[in-house]
PDB file of C-alpha atoms in Angstrom:
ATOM      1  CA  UNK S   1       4.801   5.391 -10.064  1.00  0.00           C
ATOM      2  CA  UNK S   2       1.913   3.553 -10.994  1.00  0.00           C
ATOM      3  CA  UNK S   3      -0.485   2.502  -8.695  1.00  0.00           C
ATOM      4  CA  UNK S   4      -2.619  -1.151  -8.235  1.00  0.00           C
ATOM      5  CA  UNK S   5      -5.626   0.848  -9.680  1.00  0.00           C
ATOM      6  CA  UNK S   6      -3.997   2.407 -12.587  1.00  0.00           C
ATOM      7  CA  UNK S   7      -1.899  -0.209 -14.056  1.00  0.00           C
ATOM      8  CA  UNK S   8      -4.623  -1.314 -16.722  1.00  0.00           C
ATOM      9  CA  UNK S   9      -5.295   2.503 -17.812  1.00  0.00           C
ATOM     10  CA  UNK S  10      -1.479   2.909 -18.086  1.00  0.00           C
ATOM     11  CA  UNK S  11      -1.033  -0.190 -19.963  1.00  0.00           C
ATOM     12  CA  UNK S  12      -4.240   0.919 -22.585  1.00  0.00           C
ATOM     13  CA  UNK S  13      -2.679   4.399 -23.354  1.00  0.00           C
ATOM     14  CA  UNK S  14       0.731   2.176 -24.512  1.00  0.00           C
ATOM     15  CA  UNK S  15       0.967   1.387 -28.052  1.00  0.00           C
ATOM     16  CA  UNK S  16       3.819  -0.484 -28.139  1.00  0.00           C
ATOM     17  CA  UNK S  17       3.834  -3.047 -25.117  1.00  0.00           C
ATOM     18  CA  UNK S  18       5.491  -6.313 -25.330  1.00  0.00           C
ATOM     19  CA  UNK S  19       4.173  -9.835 -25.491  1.00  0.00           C
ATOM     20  CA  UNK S  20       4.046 -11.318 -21.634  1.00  0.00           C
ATOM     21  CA  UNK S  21       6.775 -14.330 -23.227  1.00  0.00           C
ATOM     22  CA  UNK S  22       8.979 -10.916 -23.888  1.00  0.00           C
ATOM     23  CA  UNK S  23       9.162 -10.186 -20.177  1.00  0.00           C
ATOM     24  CA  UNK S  24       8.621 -13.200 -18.636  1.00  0.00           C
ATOM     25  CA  UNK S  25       9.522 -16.410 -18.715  1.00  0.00           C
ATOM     26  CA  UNK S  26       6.879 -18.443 -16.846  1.00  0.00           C
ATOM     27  CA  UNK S  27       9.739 -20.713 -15.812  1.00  0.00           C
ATOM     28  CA  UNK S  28      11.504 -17.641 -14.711  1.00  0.00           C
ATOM     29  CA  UNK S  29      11.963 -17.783 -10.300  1.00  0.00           C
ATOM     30  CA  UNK S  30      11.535 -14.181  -9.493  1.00  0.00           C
ATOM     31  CA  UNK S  31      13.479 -13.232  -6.752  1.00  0.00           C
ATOM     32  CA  UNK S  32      10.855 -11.268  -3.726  1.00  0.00           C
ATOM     33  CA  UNK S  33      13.675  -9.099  -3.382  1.00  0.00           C
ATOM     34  CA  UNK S  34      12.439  -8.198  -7.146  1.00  0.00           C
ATOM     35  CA  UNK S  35       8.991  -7.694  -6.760  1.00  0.00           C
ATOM     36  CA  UNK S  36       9.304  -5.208  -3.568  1.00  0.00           C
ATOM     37  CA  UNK S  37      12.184  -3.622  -4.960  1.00  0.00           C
ATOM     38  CA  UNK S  38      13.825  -0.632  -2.679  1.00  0.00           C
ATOM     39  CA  UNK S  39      11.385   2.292  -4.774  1.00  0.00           C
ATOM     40  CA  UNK S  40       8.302   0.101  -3.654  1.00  0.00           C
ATOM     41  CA  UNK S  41       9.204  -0.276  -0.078  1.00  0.00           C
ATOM     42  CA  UNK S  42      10.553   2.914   0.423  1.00  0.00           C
ATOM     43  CA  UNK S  43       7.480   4.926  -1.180  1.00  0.00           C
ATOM     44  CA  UNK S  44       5.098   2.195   0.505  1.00  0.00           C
ATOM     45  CA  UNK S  45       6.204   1.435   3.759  1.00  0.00           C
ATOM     46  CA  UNK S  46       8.542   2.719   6.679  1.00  0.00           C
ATOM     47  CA  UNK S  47      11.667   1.549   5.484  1.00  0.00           C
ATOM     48  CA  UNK S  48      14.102   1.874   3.152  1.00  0.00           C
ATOM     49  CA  UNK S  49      14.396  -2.084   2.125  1.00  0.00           C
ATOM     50  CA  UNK S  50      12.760  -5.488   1.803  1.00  0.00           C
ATOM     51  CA  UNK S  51      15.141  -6.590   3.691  1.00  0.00           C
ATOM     52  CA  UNK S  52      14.872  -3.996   6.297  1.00  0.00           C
ATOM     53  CA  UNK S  53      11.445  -4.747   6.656  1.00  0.00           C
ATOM     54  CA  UNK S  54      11.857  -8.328   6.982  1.00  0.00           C
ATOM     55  CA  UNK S  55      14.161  -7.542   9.931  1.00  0.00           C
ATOM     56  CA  UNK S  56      12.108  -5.426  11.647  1.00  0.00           C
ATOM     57  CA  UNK S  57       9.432  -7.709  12.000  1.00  0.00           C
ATOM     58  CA  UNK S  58       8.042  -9.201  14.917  1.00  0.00           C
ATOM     59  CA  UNK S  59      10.469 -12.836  14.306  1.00  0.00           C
ATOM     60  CA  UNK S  60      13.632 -13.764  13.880  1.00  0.00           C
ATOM     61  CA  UNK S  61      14.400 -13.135  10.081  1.00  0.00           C
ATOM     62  CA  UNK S  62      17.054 -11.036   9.377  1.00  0.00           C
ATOM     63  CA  UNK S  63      16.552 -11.105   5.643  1.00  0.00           C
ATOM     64  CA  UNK S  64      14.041 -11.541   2.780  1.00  0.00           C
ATOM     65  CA  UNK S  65      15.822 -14.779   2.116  1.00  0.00           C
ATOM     66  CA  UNK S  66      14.171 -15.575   6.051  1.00  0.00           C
ATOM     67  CA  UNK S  67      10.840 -14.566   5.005  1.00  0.00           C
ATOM     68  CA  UNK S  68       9.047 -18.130   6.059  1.00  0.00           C
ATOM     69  CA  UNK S  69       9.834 -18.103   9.290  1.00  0.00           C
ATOM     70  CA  UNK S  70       7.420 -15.120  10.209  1.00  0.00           C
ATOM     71  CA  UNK S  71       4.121 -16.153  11.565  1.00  0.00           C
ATOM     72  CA  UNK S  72       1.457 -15.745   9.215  1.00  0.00           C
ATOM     73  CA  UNK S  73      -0.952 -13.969  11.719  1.00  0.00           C
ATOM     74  CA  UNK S  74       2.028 -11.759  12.726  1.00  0.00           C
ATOM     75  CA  UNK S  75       3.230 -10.798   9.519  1.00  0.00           C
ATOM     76  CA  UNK S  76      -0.114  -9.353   8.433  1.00  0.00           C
ATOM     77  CA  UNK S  77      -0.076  -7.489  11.726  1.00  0.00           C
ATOM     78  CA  UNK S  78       3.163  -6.155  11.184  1.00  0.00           C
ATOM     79  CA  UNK S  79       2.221  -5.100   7.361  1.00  0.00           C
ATOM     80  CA  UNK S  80      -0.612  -3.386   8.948  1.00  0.00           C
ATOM     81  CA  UNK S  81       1.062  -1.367  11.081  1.00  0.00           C
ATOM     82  CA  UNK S  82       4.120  -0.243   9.103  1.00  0.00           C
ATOM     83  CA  UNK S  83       2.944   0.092   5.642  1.00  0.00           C
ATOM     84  CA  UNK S  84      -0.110   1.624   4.182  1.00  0.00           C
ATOM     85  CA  UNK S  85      -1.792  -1.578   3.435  1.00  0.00           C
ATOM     86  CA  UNK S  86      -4.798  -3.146   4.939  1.00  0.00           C
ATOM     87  CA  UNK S  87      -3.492  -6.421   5.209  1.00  0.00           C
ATOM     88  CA  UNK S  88      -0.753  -8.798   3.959  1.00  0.00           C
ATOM     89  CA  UNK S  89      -2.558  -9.400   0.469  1.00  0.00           C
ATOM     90  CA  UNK S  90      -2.943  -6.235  -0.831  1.00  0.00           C
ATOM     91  CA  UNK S  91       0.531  -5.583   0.183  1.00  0.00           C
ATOM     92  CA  UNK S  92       1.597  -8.172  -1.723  1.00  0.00           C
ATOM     93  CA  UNK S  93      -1.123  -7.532  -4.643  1.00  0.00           C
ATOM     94  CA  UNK S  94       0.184  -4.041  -4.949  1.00  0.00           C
ATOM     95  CA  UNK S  95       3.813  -5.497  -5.034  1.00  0.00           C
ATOM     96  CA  UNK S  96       2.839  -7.395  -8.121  1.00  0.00           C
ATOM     97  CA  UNK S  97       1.560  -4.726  -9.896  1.00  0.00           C
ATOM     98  CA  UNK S  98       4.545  -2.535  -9.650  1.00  0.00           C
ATOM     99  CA  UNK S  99       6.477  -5.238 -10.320  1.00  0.00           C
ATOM    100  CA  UNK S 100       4.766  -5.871 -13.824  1.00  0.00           C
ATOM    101  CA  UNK S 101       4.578  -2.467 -14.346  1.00  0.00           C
ATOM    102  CA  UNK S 102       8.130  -2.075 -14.260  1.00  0.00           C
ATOM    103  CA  UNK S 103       8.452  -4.805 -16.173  1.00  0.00           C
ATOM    104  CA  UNK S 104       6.467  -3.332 -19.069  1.00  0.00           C
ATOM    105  CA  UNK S 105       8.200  -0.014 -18.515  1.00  0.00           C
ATOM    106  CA  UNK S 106       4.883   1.960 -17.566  1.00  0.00           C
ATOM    107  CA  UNK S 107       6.878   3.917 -15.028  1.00  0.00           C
TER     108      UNK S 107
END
């Protein structure tokens, strides 16, 4: 998989990558579900699934689709201390990067 730091050098050995309008529309709703897909969570975290996650936190949700209703403050807890992030943003940083590597196929 490729990692937050490596994305650019992956992307530079690639000859052939697409234009961004090839693999995105930027009126395109990604789903989250999407962007921590199951190979994310699972190598990143302690569960198997977003959605697993989600309901393990320290709230109510049940599902991804419930991911507003968990306190800010407690969310980046939580992230802390069942994933190896520091905090909620690079979680969610790192998320995005293996999202748009898999979108350019660099994995």
């Amino acid at each position: 998989m490729v990692l937050e730091t490596s994305i650019e050098d992956a992307a530079a050995k690639r000859e052939d990558l697409p234009n961004a309008d090839e693999v995105y529309d930027e009126d395109e709703e990604i789903p989250v579900e999407d962007v921590f897909d199951d190979a994310f969570v699972r190598e990143r975290t302690d569960f198997e699934s977003f959605d697993e996650l989600v309901a393990a936190s320290p709230s109510e949700a049940d599902s991804a689709a419930a991911l507003e209703t968990v306190p800010h403050g407690e969310w980046n807890e939580f992230v802390v201390e069942t994933t190896e992030f520091e905090n909620e943003e690079s979680f969610v940083l790192a998320a995005r990067d293996h999202w748009v590597a898999k979108r350019l196929d660099l994995f």
